Structure formats: C-alpha cells, structure tokens
mmCIF file of C-alpha atoms in Angstrom:
data_model
loop_
_atom_site.group_PDB
_atom_site.id
_atom_site.type_symbol
_atom_site.label_atom_id
_atom_site.label_comp_id
_atom_site.label_asym_id
_atom_site.label_seq_id
_atom_site.Cartn_x
_atom_site.Cartn_y
_atom_site.Cartn_z
ATOM 1 C CA MET A 1276 116.887 207.481 1.611
ATOM 2 C CA ASN A 1277 120.038 207.753 3.196
ATOM 3 C CA LYS A 1278 121.046 211.153 4.413
ATOM 4 C CA THR A 1279 124.744 211.987 4.552
ATOM 5 C CA VAL A 1280 126.429 212.556 7.891
ATOM 6 C CA ASN A 1281 128.491 214.929 7.850
ATOM 7 C CA GLN A 1282 129.892 216.757 11.022
ATOM 8 C CA LYS A 1283 132.305 218.877 9.555
ATOM 9 C CA ALA A 1284 129.604 221.714 9.448
ATOM 10 C CA TRP A 1285 130.248 222.084 12.954
ATOM 11 C CA PHE A 1286 134.021 224.205 12.261
ATOM 12 C CA LEU A 1287 131.436 226.743 10.666
ATOM 13 C CA VAL A 1288 130.855 227.639 13.994
ATOM 14 C CA LEU A 1289 134.151 227.935 15.196
ATOM 15 C CA PRO A 1290 134.808 231.532 14.534
ATOM 16 C CA VAL A 1291 131.822 232.407 16.304
ATOM 17 C CA LEU A 1292 133.542 230.175 19.390
ATOM 18 C CA VAL A 1293 136.298 231.886 19.934
ATOM 19 C CA LEU A 1294 135.010 235.204 19.610
ATOM 20 C CA VAL A 1295 132.516 234.235 22.932
ATOM 21 C CA ALA A 1296 135.439 233.170 24.579
ATOM 22 C CA PHE A 1297 137.494 235.987 24.196
ATOM 23 C CA ASN A 1298 134.387 238.153 25.012
ATOM 24 C CA ALA A 1299 132.324 236.513 27.521
ATOM 25 C CA ILE A 1300 134.541 233.271 28.614
ATOM 26 C CA VAL A 1301 137.798 234.190 29.733
ATOM 27 C CA PRO A 1302 136.602 237.554 31.603
ATOM 28 C CA LEU A 1303 134.321 235.393 33.284
ATOM 29 C CA ILE A 1304 136.805 232.399 34.190
ATOM 30 C CA THR A 1305 139.204 235.489 35.376
ATOM 31 C CA VAL A 1306 136.436 236.500 37.639
ATOM 32 C CA VAL A 1307 136.240 233.147 39.085
ATOM 33 C CA ASN A 1308 140.371 233.722 39.258
ATOM 34 C CA TYR A 1309 140.012 236.919 40.961
ATOM 35 C CA SER A 1310 137.016 235.757 43.376
ATOM 36 C CA VAL A 1311 139.160 233.237 45.198
ATOM 37 C CA GLN A 1312 142.111 236.219 45.753
ATOM 38 C CA GLU A 1313 143.622 239.600 47.092
ATOM 39 C CA THR A 1314 145.559 241.755 44.976
ATOM 40 C CA PHE A 1315 146.727 244.934 45.375
ATOM 41 C CA GLY A 1316 147.547 245.650 42.039
ATOM 42 C CA ASN A 1317 150.411 244.737 39.543
ATOM 43 C CA ASN A 1318 149.685 241.340 39.323
ATOM 44 C CA VAL A 1319 150.354 240.170 42.590
ATOM 45 C CA PHE A 1320 148.004 237.732 44.300
ATOM 46 C CA PHE A 1321 147.217 236.369 47.464
ATOM 47 C CA TRP A 1322 144.826 232.972 48.111
ATOM 48 C CA SER A 1323 141.994 234.390 50.591
ATOM 49 C CA GLY A 1324 139.694 231.224 49.644
ATOM 50 C CA ILE A 1325 136.025 231.668 49.881
ATOM 51 C CA THR A 1326 136.526 235.045 52.306
ATOM 52 C CA TRP A 1327 135.160 236.810 49.596
ATOM 53 C CA PHE A 1328 132.124 235.087 49.056
ATOM 54 C CA GLU A 1329 131.016 234.940 53.343
ATOM 55 C CA ASP A 1330 131.210 238.789 53.460
ATOM 56 C CA VAL A 1331 129.144 239.418 50.277
ATOM 57 C CA LEU A 1332 126.638 237.234 51.431
ATOM 58 C CA ARG A 1333 126.573 238.000 54.872
ATOM 59 C CA SER A 1334 127.069 242.327 53.917
ATOM 60 C CA PRO A 1335 123.968 244.200 54.406
ATOM 61 C CA ARG A 1336 124.709 246.616 51.848
ATOM 62 C CA PHE A 1337 124.628 243.500 48.884
ATOM 63 C CA HIS A 1338 121.131 242.464 51.192
ATOM 64 C CA ALA A 1339 120.007 246.054 50.323
ATOM 65 C CA SER A 1340 121.090 246.717 46.822
ATOM 66 C CA LEU A 1341 119.561 243.162 45.860
ATOM 67 C CA GLY A 1342 116.525 244.168 47.802
ATOM 68 C CA ARG A 1343 116.682 247.759 45.711
ATOM 69 C CA GLN A 1344 117.397 245.529 42.257
ATOM 70 C CA LEU A 1345 114.526 242.932 42.760
ATOM 71 C CA THR A 1346 112.012 245.585 43.572
ATOM 72 C CA PHE A 1347 113.151 247.745 40.621
ATOM 73 C CA THR A 1348 112.981 244.510 38.173
ATOM 74 C CA PHE A 1349 109.535 243.193 39.318
ATOM 75 C CA THR A 1350 107.967 246.921 39.295
ATOM 76 C CA ILE A 1351 108.425 247.508 35.807
ATOM 77 C CA LEU A 1352 108.138 244.307 34.409
ATOM 78 C CA ALA A 1353 104.585 244.998 36.231
ATOM 79 C CA ILE A 1354 104.281 247.843 34.523
ATOM 80 C CA GLU A 1355 105.963 247.338 31.313
ATOM 81 C CA VAL A 1356 104.404 244.066 29.840
ATOM 82 C CA PRO A 1357 100.328 244.904 30.435
ATOM 83 C CA LEU A 1358 101.179 248.549 29.590
ATOM 84 C CA GLY A 1359 102.793 247.590 26.392
ATOM 85 C CA VAL A 1360 100.542 244.339 25.368
ATOM 86 C CA LEU A 1361 97.746 247.325 26.449
ATOM 87 C CA ILE A 1362 99.041 249.754 24.086
ATOM 88 C CA ALA A 1363 99.785 246.865 21.109
ATOM 89 C CA LEU A 1364 95.629 245.838 21.361
ATOM 90 C CA ALA A 1365 95.513 250.031 20.940
ATOM 91 C CA MET A 1366 97.736 249.982 17.824
ATOM 92 C CA PRO A 1367 95.550 249.811 13.842
ATOM 93 C CA ARG A 1368 96.454 246.836 12.041
ATOM 94 C CA LYS A 1369 95.819 248.524 8.728
ATOM 95 C CA GLY A 1370 96.152 251.839 6.625
ATOM 96 C CA ILE A 1371 98.874 254.722 6.977
ATOM 97 C CA TRP A 1372 98.890 255.050 10.731
ATOM 98 C CA VAL A 1373 100.230 251.348 11.305
ATOM 99 C CA SER A 1374 104.008 252.891 10.210
ATOM 100 C CA VAL A 1375 103.748 256.306 12.137
ATOM 101 C CA CYS A 1376 102.600 254.770 15.240
ATOM 102 C CA LEU A 1377 105.693 251.977 14.463
ATOM 103 C CA VAL A 1378 107.934 254.567 13.788
ATOM 104 C CA LEU A 1379 107.047 256.559 17.276
ATOM 105 C CA MET A 1380 107.264 253.441 18.854
ATOM 106 C CA ALA A 1381 110.859 252.528 17.649
ATOM 107 C CA MET A 1382 112.042 256.249 18.841
ATOM 108 C CA PRO A 1383 113.131 255.254 22.220
ATOM 109 C CA LEU A 1384 114.865 252.029 21.775
ATOM 110 C CA LEU A 1385 116.777 254.559 19.099
ATOM 111 C CA ILE A 1386 118.538 256.701 21.835
ATOM 112 C CA PRO A 1387 121.770 255.552 23.306
ATOM 113 C CA TRP A 1388 121.367 254.799 27.087
ATOM 114 C CA ASN A 1389 123.822 257.598 28.491
ATOM 115 C CA VAL A 1390 121.188 259.985 26.472
ATOM 116 C CA VAL A 1391 118.352 259.091 27.895
ATOM 117 C CA GLY A 1392 119.679 259.208 31.668
ATOM 118 C CA ALA A 1393 121.231 262.802 30.573
ATOM 119 C CA MET A 1394 117.581 263.630 29.006
ATOM 120 C CA TRP A 1395 115.703 262.712 32.129
ATOM 121 C CA ASN A 1396 118.272 263.677 34.700
ATOM 122 C CA ILE A 1397 117.559 267.132 32.798
ATOM 123 C CA PHE A 1398 114.102 266.947 32.042
ATOM 124 C CA ALA A 1399 113.074 266.079 35.841
ATOM 125 C CA LEU A 1400 115.631 268.915 37.412
ATOM 126 C CA PRO A 1401 113.194 271.116 40.203
ATOM 127 C CA GLU A 1402 113.940 274.261 39.235
ATOM 128 C CA ILE A 1403 114.139 274.019 35.387
ATOM 129 C CA GLY A 1404 113.267 270.679 33.868
ATOM 130 C CA LEU A 1405 110.051 270.601 32.550
ATOM 131 C CA LEU A 1406 108.717 267.836 34.308
ATOM 132 C CA GLY A 1407 110.231 268.821 37.760
ATOM 133 C CA LYS A 1408 109.037 272.277 37.298
ATOM 134 C CA THR A 1409 105.588 271.236 36.375
ATOM 135 C CA LEU A 1410 104.697 269.016 39.085
ATOM 136 C CA ASN A 1411 106.330 271.498 42.200
ATOM 137 C CA ALA A 1412 103.966 274.069 40.151
ATOM 138 C CA MET A 1413 101.080 271.302 40.312
ATOM 139 C CA GLY A 1414 101.947 271.462 44.146
ATOM 140 C CA PHE A 1415 103.959 268.497 44.228
ATOM 141 C CA ASP A 1416 106.905 268.724 46.734
ATOM 142 C CA TYR A 1417 109.144 267.114 43.818
ATOM 143 C CA ASN A 1418 112.808 266.409 44.011
ATOM 144 C CA TYR A 1419 114.636 263.788 42.628
ATOM 145 C CA THR A 1420 117.899 264.757 43.919
ATOM 146 C CA ARG A 1421 116.752 265.062 47.251
ATOM 147 C CA GLN A 1422 114.221 262.543 47.990
ATOM 148 C CA PRO A 1423 114.960 258.698 47.959
ATOM 149 C CA GLY A 1424 110.649 258.408 46.897
ATOM 150 C CA ASP A 1425 111.119 260.607 43.827
ATOM 151 C CA ALA A 1426 114.186 259.827 42.619
ATOM 152 C CA TRP A 1427 112.397 255.608 42.133
ATOM 153 C CA PHE A 1428 109.849 257.910 40.473
ATOM 154 C CA THR A 1429 111.315 258.756 38.046
ATOM 155 C CA LEU A 1430 113.710 255.966 37.646
ATOM 156 C CA ILE A 1431 110.897 254.012 36.376
ATOM 157 C CA LEU A 1432 109.296 256.411 34.509
ATOM 158 C CA MET A 1433 112.344 256.374 32.214
ATOM 159 C CA ASP A 1434 112.754 252.775 32.165
ATOM 160 C CA VAL A 1435 109.095 252.395 31.546
ATOM 161 C CA TRP A 1436 109.404 255.429 28.651
ATOM 162 C CA HIS A 1437 112.342 253.519 27.610
ATOM 163 C CA TRP A 1438 111.654 249.899 27.283
ATOM 164 C CA THR A 1439 107.764 250.027 26.883
ATOM 165 C CA SER A 1440 108.532 250.255 23.006
ATOM 166 C CA LEU A 1441 110.284 246.738 23.153
ATOM 167 C CA VAL A 1442 107.546 245.170 24.833
ATOM 168 C CA VAL A 1443 104.469 246.541 22.056
ATOM 169 C CA LEU A 1444 107.173 245.555 18.976
ATOM 170 C CA LEU A 1445 106.894 242.264 20.088
ATOM 171 C CA ALA A 1446 103.291 241.954 21.201
ATOM 172 C CA TYR A 1447 102.444 243.791 18.156
ATOM 173 C CA ALA A 1448 104.196 241.234 16.185
ATOM 174 C CA GLY A 1449 102.422 238.224 17.423
ATOM 175 C CA LEU A 1450 98.819 239.936 17.108
ATOM 176 C CA VAL A 1451 99.548 240.783 13.360
ATOM 177 C CA SER A 1452 100.538 237.266 12.933
ATOM 178 C CA ILE A 1453 97.018 236.073 13.976
ATOM 179 C CA PRO A 1454 94.813 234.782 10.506
ATOM 180 C CA ASP A 1455 91.779 236.454 10.459
ATOM 181 C CA ALA A 1456 90.018 233.126 10.423
ATOM 182 C CA TYR A 1457 90.386 233.286 13.999
ATOM 183 C CA TYR A 1458 88.380 236.576 14.505
ATOM 184 C CA GLN A 1459 85.134 235.578 12.396
ATOM 185 C CA ALA A 1460 85.102 232.200 14.132
ATOM 186 C CA ALA A 1461 84.850 234.589 17.366
ATOM 187 C CA LYS A 1462 82.033 236.723 16.091
ATOM 188 C CA ILE A 1463 80.367 234.086 15.182
ATOM 189 C CA ASP A 1464 80.511 232.748 18.034
ATOM 190 C CA GLY A 1465 79.447 236.056 19.148
ATOM 191 C CA ALA A 1466 82.561 236.125 21.817
ATOM 192 C CA SER A 1467 82.829 239.150 23.981
ATOM 193 C CA SER A 1468 86.269 240.900 23.700
ATOM 194 C CA TRP A 1469 87.475 239.779 26.637
ATOM 195 C CA ALA A 1470 87.181 235.878 25.332
ATOM 196 C CA ILE A 1471 89.093 237.064 21.959
ATOM 197 C CA PHE A 1472 91.609 238.519 23.855
ATOM 198 C CA ARG A 1473 91.898 235.618 26.854
ATOM 199 C CA TYR A 1474 91.725 232.612 24.080
ATOM 200 C CA ILE A 1475 92.876 234.062 21.002
ATOM 201 C CA GLN A 1476 95.279 236.803 21.036
ATOM 202 C CA LEU A 1477 97.072 236.299 24.614
ATOM 203 C CA PRO A 1478 97.991 232.954 23.838
ATOM 204 C CA LYS A 1479 99.300 233.833 20.094
ATOM 205 C CA MET A 1480 101.173 237.040 21.681
ATOM 206 C CA LYS A 1481 102.404 233.876 24.311
ATOM 207 C CA ARG A 1482 105.450 232.883 22.814
ATOM 208 C CA VAL A 1483 106.445 236.464 21.840
ATOM 209 C CA LEU A 1484 105.588 237.488 25.326
ATOM 210 C CA THR A 1485 108.127 234.818 26.699
ATOM 211 C CA ILE A 1486 111.294 236.770 25.001
ATOM 212 C CA ALA A 1487 110.078 240.753 26.282
ATOM 213 C CA ILE A 1488 110.080 239.137 29.526
ATOM 214 C CA LEU A 1489 113.367 237.654 29.219
ATOM 215 C CA LEU A 1490 114.968 240.170 27.621
ATOM 216 C CA ARG A 1491 113.324 242.723 29.836
ATOM 217 C CA PHE A 1492 113.853 241.198 32.989
ATOM 218 C CA MET A 1493 117.714 240.548 32.010
ATOM 219 C CA ASP A 1494 118.672 243.897 30.923
ATOM 220 C CA SER A 1495 116.578 245.587 33.530
ATOM 221 C CA PHE A 1496 118.230 243.101 36.207
ATOM 222 C CA ASN A 1497 121.763 243.770 34.329
ATOM 223 C CA ILE A 1498 120.955 248.061 34.241
ATOM 224 C CA TYR A 1499 123.787 250.182 34.776
ATOM 225 C CA THR A 1500 123.989 253.425 32.349
ATOM 226 C CA GLU A 1501 120.165 255.114 33.169
ATOM 227 C CA PRO A 1502 120.056 254.900 36.427
ATOM 228 C CA SER A 1503 124.221 256.019 36.995
ATOM 229 C CA VAL A 1504 123.557 259.372 34.903
ATOM 230 C CA LEU A 1505 119.982 260.062 36.118
ATOM 231 C CA THR A 1506 120.486 259.382 40.212
ATOM 232 C CA GLY A 1507 124.657 258.044 40.664
ATOM 233 C CA GLY A 1508 122.914 255.910 42.715
ATOM 234 C CA GLY A 1509 121.628 258.521 45.210
ATOM 235 C CA PRO A 1510 120.313 260.273 47.423
ATOM 236 C CA GLY A 1511 122.536 258.492 49.368
ATOM 237 C CA ASN A 1512 122.302 255.028 48.537
ATOM 238 C CA SER A 1513 118.529 255.018 47.973
ATOM 239 C CA THR A 1514 118.496 254.426 43.983
ATOM 240 C CA THR A 1515 122.262 252.149 44.096
ATOM 241 C CA LEU A 1516 120.873 248.977 41.944
ATOM 242 C CA LEU A 1517 123.493 246.219 42.015
ATOM 243 C CA SER A 1518 125.398 247.460 39.000
ATOM 244 C CA ILE A 1519 126.555 250.617 40.530
ATOM 245 C CA ASP A 1520 127.173 249.076 43.660
ATOM 246 C CA LEU A 1521 129.567 246.836 41.881
ATOM 247 C CA VAL A 1522 131.419 249.332 40.181
ATOM 248 C CA LYS A 1523 131.745 251.034 43.386
ATOM 249 C CA ILE A 1524 133.801 248.240 44.568
ATOM 250 C CA ALA A 1525 135.013 247.174 41.539
ATOM 251 C CA LEU A 1526 136.379 250.818 40.712
ATOM 252 C CA GLY A 1527 136.044 253.099 43.096
ATOM 253 C CA GLN A 1528 137.149 251.245 45.909
ATOM 254 C CA PHE A 1529 139.113 248.832 43.624
ATOM 255 C CA ASP A 1530 138.366 245.717 45.633
ATOM 256 C CA LEU A 1531 138.652 242.902 42.857
ATOM 257 C CA GLY A 1532 138.411 239.962 44.839
ATOM 258 C CA PRO A 1533 135.053 241.219 46.975
ATOM 259 C CA ALA A 1534 133.731 242.696 43.275
ATOM 260 C CA ALA A 1535 134.617 239.682 41.720
ATOM 261 C CA ALA A 1536 132.631 237.293 44.042
ATOM 262 C CA MET A 1537 129.905 239.545 44.162
ATOM 263 C CA SER A 1538 129.877 239.629 40.160
ATOM 264 C CA LEU A 1539 129.720 235.516 40.382
ATOM 265 C CA ILE A 1540 126.957 235.809 42.658
ATOM 266 C CA TYR A 1541 125.170 238.494 40.534
ATOM 267 C CA PHE A 1542 125.700 236.520 37.896
ATOM 268 C CA LEU A 1543 123.856 233.206 39.306
ATOM 269 C CA VAL A 1544 121.318 234.862 40.878
ATOM 270 C CA ILE A 1545 120.404 236.442 37.381
ATOM 271 C CA LEU A 1546 120.992 232.948 36.135
ATOM 272 C CA LEU A 1547 118.566 231.003 38.147
ATOM 273 C CA LEU A 1548 115.769 233.714 37.682
ATOM 274 C CA SER A 1549 116.106 233.683 33.798
ATOM 275 C CA TRP A 1550 116.056 229.643 33.835
ATOM 276 C CA ILE A 1551 113.200 229.439 36.219
ATOM 277 C CA PHE A 1552 111.256 232.448 33.977
ATOM 278 C CA TYR A 1553 111.930 230.792 31.041
ATOM 279 C CA THR A 1554 110.729 227.198 32.533
ATOM 280 C CA VAL A 1555 107.706 228.339 34.005
ATOM 281 C CA MET A 1556 106.529 230.291 31.016
ATOM 282 C CA THR A 1557 107.273 227.312 28.538
ATOM 283 C CA ARG A 1558 105.948 224.417 30.099
ATOM 284 C CA ASP A 1559 102.775 224.477 28.883
ATOM 285 C CA GLU A 1560 103.985 224.545 25.256
ATOM 286 C CA ALA A 1561 105.849 221.058 25.874
ATOM 287 C CA ASN A 1562 102.445 220.044 27.149
ATOM 288 C CA GLN A 1563 100.028 220.693 24.244
ATOM 289 C CA MET B 92 159.126 227.519 45.572
ATOM 290 C CA GLN B 93 161.181 224.231 46.804
ATOM 291 C CA ASP B 94 159.672 224.203 50.355
ATOM 292 C CA ILE B 95 156.038 223.926 48.860
ATOM 293 C CA VAL B 96 154.683 220.560 49.805
ATOM 294 C CA LEU B 97 152.693 218.633 46.530
ATOM 295 C CA PHE B 98 149.179 218.484 46.382
ATOM 296 C CA SER B 99 149.392 220.529 49.933
ATOM 297 C CA GLN B 100 147.421 223.825 50.742
ATOM 298 C CA ALA B 101 149.637 225.976 49.585
ATOM 299 C CA TRP B 102 150.371 224.112 46.563
ATOM 300 C CA TRP B 103 147.613 224.338 45.313
ATOM 301 C CA THR B 104 146.286 228.581 46.680
ATOM 302 C CA GLU B 105 149.952 229.241 45.446
ATOM 303 C CA PRO B 106 149.269 232.681 42.683
ATOM 304 C CA LEU B 107 150.977 231.530 39.195
ATOM 305 C CA GLY B 108 151.712 234.621 38.304
ATOM 306 C CA THR B 109 150.145 234.122 34.748
ATOM 307 C CA TRP B 110 147.955 235.971 32.888
ATOM 308 C CA MET B 111 144.271 235.378 34.113
ATOM 309 C CA ALA B 112 145.801 235.035 37.564
ATOM 310 C CA TRP B 113 145.173 231.114 37.472
ATOM 311 C CA THR B 114 145.711 228.895 40.757
ATOM 312 C CA ARG B 115 146.446 224.987 40.591
ATOM 313 C CA ALA B 116 142.958 224.868 42.963
ATOM 314 C CA THR B 117 140.590 226.997 40.138
ATOM 315 C CA ILE B 118 142.637 225.202 37.393
ATOM 316 C CA ALA B 119 141.040 221.986 38.816
ATOM 317 C CA PHE B 120 138.033 223.496 39.279
ATOM 318 C CA PHE B 121 137.666 224.235 35.856
ATOM 319 C CA LEU B 122 139.255 220.881 34.927
ATOM 320 C CA PHE B 123 135.959 219.460 36.782
ATOM 321 C CA ILE B 124 133.181 221.497 35.134
ATOM 322 C CA VAL B 125 135.031 220.962 31.710
ATOM 323 C CA ALA B 126 135.407 216.892 32.494
ATOM 324 C CA ALA B 127 131.470 216.906 33.540
ATOM 325 C CA ILE B 128 130.591 217.918 30.184
ATOM 326 C CA GLY B 129 132.764 216.189 27.993
ATOM 327 C CA SER B 130 131.377 212.904 29.910
ATOM 328 C CA MET B 131 128.087 213.698 29.330
ATOM 329 C CA GLY B 132 129.364 213.299 25.614
ATOM 330 C CA VAL B 133 130.866 210.439 26.368
ATOM 331 C CA TRP B 134 128.049 209.169 28.096
ATOM 332 C CA GLU B 135 125.365 209.618 25.298
ATOM 333 C CA TYR B 136 127.952 208.289 22.703
ATOM 334 C CA TYR B 137 127.895 205.032 24.577
ATOM 335 C CA SER B 138 124.718 204.704 26.187
ATOM 336 C CA PRO B 139 122.106 207.024 24.127
ATOM 337 C CA GLY B 140 118.887 208.258 26.286
ATOM 338 C CA GLY B 141 119.464 211.698 26.815
ATOM 339 C CA ALA B 142 115.741 212.288 25.332
ATOM 340 C CA PRO B 143 114.011 215.000 27.403
ATOM 341 C CA ARG B 144 111.370 213.230 29.995
ATOM 342 C CA ARG B 145 109.400 214.524 32.477
ATOM 343 C CA GLY B 146 110.765 214.605 36.226
ATOM 344 C CA VAL B 147 108.974 215.331 39.814
ATOM 345 C CA PHE B 148 108.912 218.524 38.994
ATOM 346 C CA ALA B 149 106.751 218.340 35.608
ATOM 347 C CA ILE B 150 109.330 219.889 33.607
ATOM 348 C CA ASP B 151 111.629 218.352 30.509
ATOM 349 C CA THR B 152 114.690 217.895 30.958
ATOM 350 C CA THR B 153 117.623 215.915 29.261
ATOM 351 C CA ARG B 154 120.295 215.105 30.660
ATOM 352 C CA GLY B 155 122.177 218.509 29.776
ATOM 353 C CA ASP B 156 119.311 220.182 31.410
ATOM 354 C CA ARG B 157 120.136 217.680 34.431
ATOM 355 C CA LEU B 158 123.801 218.247 34.401
ATOM 356 C CA PHE B 159 122.858 222.302 34.516
ATOM 357 C CA LEU B 160 120.352 222.140 37.573
ATOM 358 C CA SER B 161 122.921 220.046 39.746
ATOM 359 C CA LEU B 162 125.719 222.431 38.824
ATOM 360 C CA LEU B 163 123.570 225.702 39.602
ATOM 361 C CA GLY B 164 121.683 224.033 42.366
ATOM 362 C CA SER B 165 125.213 223.439 44.083
ATOM 363 C CA ALA B 166 126.256 226.700 44.115
ATOM 364 C CA PHE B 167 123.267 227.725 45.789
ATOM 365 C CA ILE B 168 123.524 225.068 48.016
ATOM 366 C CA PHE B 169 127.006 226.256 49.204
ATOM 367 C CA MET B 170 126.152 230.373 49.128
ATOM 368 C CA ALA B 171 122.848 228.871 51.535
ATOM 369 C CA TRP B 172 125.125 226.936 53.917
ATOM 370 C CA LEU B 173 128.053 229.708 53.515
ATOM 371 C CA TYR B 174 125.512 232.363 54.559
ATOM 372 C CA VAL B 175 123.504 230.274 57.267
ATOM 373 C CA PHE B 176 126.379 228.787 58.952
ATOM 374 C CA GLY B 177 129.971 229.441 57.615
ATOM 375 C CA THR B 178 132.854 227.524 56.572
ATOM 376 C CA PRO B 179 133.660 223.904 56.880
ATOM 377 C CA LEU B 180 131.814 223.395 53.453
ATOM 378 C CA TRP B 181 132.156 219.654 53.855
ATOM 379 C CA TRP B 182 128.501 219.034 54.704
ATOM 380 C CA PRO B 183 126.858 220.982 51.872
ATOM 381 C CA LEU B 184 129.757 219.297 49.677
ATOM 382 C CA GLY B 185 127.437 216.064 50.471
ATOM 383 C CA ILE B 186 124.784 217.822 50.108
ATOM 384 C CA CYS B 187 125.372 218.910 46.763
ATOM 385 C CA GLY B 188 126.374 215.265 45.864
ATOM 386 C CA LEU B 189 122.462 213.910 46.582
ATOM 387 C CA TRP B 190 121.092 216.921 45.031
ATOM 388 C CA THR B 191 123.022 216.099 42.068
ATOM 389 C CA ILE B 192 122.103 212.075 42.425
ATOM 390 C CA PHE B 193 118.275 213.374 43.180
ATOM 391 C CA THR B 194 118.238 215.122 39.907
ATOM 392 C CA PHE B 195 120.211 212.829 37.253
ATOM 393 C CA ARG B 196 117.395 210.372 38.807
ATOM 394 C CA TYR B 197 114.152 211.950 39.118
ATOM 395 C CA VAL B 198 114.233 215.214 37.807
#
C-alpha cells in the first residue's frame, strides 16, 4: 500500500509557531541581547560584553538565592511526591466517595496563586491568624514575619497544601487505570500489600509520576506569586527565592543587564535539571 | 558611524538602536544557532541516520539530542570557566569544541 507523502500539514502548525514566537522566542532573544549590554532606559544601550555574567556567577547574593531555591524545590518534592502517592493509594476507587474526594482534592488547585499567598499570610499571622495564634497558644514561639525558620515552615506548608493535590490526581489516574486482573493475580500469588505496591502499582504509576515530578519541579523552581505575597522574600532575605531576587534586580533596581544575565543562567539551570530528571526517569522505559 | 572599522570590535558590539536591542554580535550568535539547527536538517536529508542510539552515558540520543546536549554543555562549560578563571574565554571555546566532538561521536 502506498502512503501519500504530504508535508503540507506542517502549515497547520504555523499559528502556534507565531504565537510561541511572540510570547516566548522574541522575549528570550531580547533577554539575550539585554544581557550583554547596559542601559539607562530610553532604548539607549552600551555594550558590556560578558561582564554581567561574570558578576552574577560570582555574586554571593546569586549563590544564596540559588541555594535557597534548590533547598525549597527539593524539600517540597521530597514531601509532595510521597504524600501525594500515599493519599492516592488511600482514596476509594469505587462508590459515591470517589467524586467527593476528587472535588476536595481539586479545590486548592482552583484557587488563584496570589489568593493562596494572601490566605496563608492571614492564616499564619501570629496575633490574629488561626494557624499562628493556635501555634502560639500551644506554646510554640511562632512568628513567620520575624523568624526565618518559621517563614520557611509556612512557605513549605503552603506549597504542600496548594500542590500535593496535583500529584494526588495524577497518581490516582495512574492507579485507576490498572486492570483488576493484576490484583487478582497478586492475590493468588499471596503477595503482600508492599509487594503489590512495589511491583504493580508503582510501575504502573511511573509515567504519570514522571509528569508530576517534572511539573512540580519546574513550577516550584519558577515560583514567584505565593512567596512574594506571603513573605515578600523576608524576613531579611531568608525566603528570597531566585525569581523574587530577579524581580528585585530587574524592577526594583532597574538593572536590566544583570537581571537579563541572571535570568539566562536561571533558565539554563532549569533546562539542565529538567533534562536530567526526564532522562533518568524515562531511561528504564527505553531499556525494556 | 563612519570611523568604525568593518569587523572591528566596535563594529561587532555597536548597539544598532533597533527593536529588541540588537547588536551585530548577538545577530551572529543567533545566526549560528539557526545554522546549527538548519544544518541538522541538511545532514539528515543527505545522510539519514538520526535514529536513536545508545552511547557511553547509556541513554538513547538522536542527532538532535546530541546537538542540544553539546549546546547546553557548552553553556555550562563557559559559565564554569567564567566563574573559576574569568576572561578570556578562548580555552573554554576549545573545550566546547572537544565536548561537541565527543557528544556527536560517543554519546
């Protein structure tokens, strides 16, 4: 049978290409152009070469924000992924409670990011917030606006509250797609519940978990709105993550050159880490 | 404008005053990227063989993956050199060349 070769369908991709060009490629190229120049506004530029890259790469401030960013991202991944899988395993597979659970789980995802930040900001206030006041009444010296440790605790709690649902929903989708025959076979073999999890459920969830981890990694590495509303990067600089620092440099100080260099380095770090995650997690699949 | 010598450093780095703040140096950079991607198409057209293969890192890569890896790796080689030794960047340019050859042959 002869298949018709017709490459004209590629033209259908054109609208998307134009859209992506204007919302991603053109800005990215402009950032590259900015990163090698100095400007005082008014579209007047001076060449500065790779000075900004050298400055950013060697600046303790950048190292500190990058360190905080990595700590934040890997902490929330270490909490959200196992917790999400556990909740998905505990959720009912049949009956009326399925929809109740799913709706409850989806709720945090429907709330706009700045509202989540504002909610937790008030919720955790030590004098009037439910969480802050309760913790203080229980004898903890809790004040997220003053103590860095408390600010981190609140930040991570907020992110776990907001985004674990995503992992739950994806893991749940993976779980319900496993045919009953697998469980029946496991029962006949007398497999323990750990063995069922390890050899049936986990491998079947692998693909969706890969997506969940990648999404959570990229989103948390780019996180801006929630911490910015919750703590504004404080107290001091203790919760100034990369994106918050970037906005401070670009918009607060109007240092567009260094900010452009920093965003490119930021972009390359995300690109590298995402590639590593993706490659490691899909490698076994290719082996089979 | 007239005292700038063609292909001198000032010629390359002179801001052109256009939208997106172009300079000739950054135009050249992006032309290089476009040419690199374009040449992958030409290479595949004249000598097909871009199917995934298993290399020294035990991962499956196509020719496009290898181009991506060599560019990404080069960016990090430059950044590492800049962080440790600073300018000039001729040595890391050489290392990037070797890295690209290594990536295309063995990865």
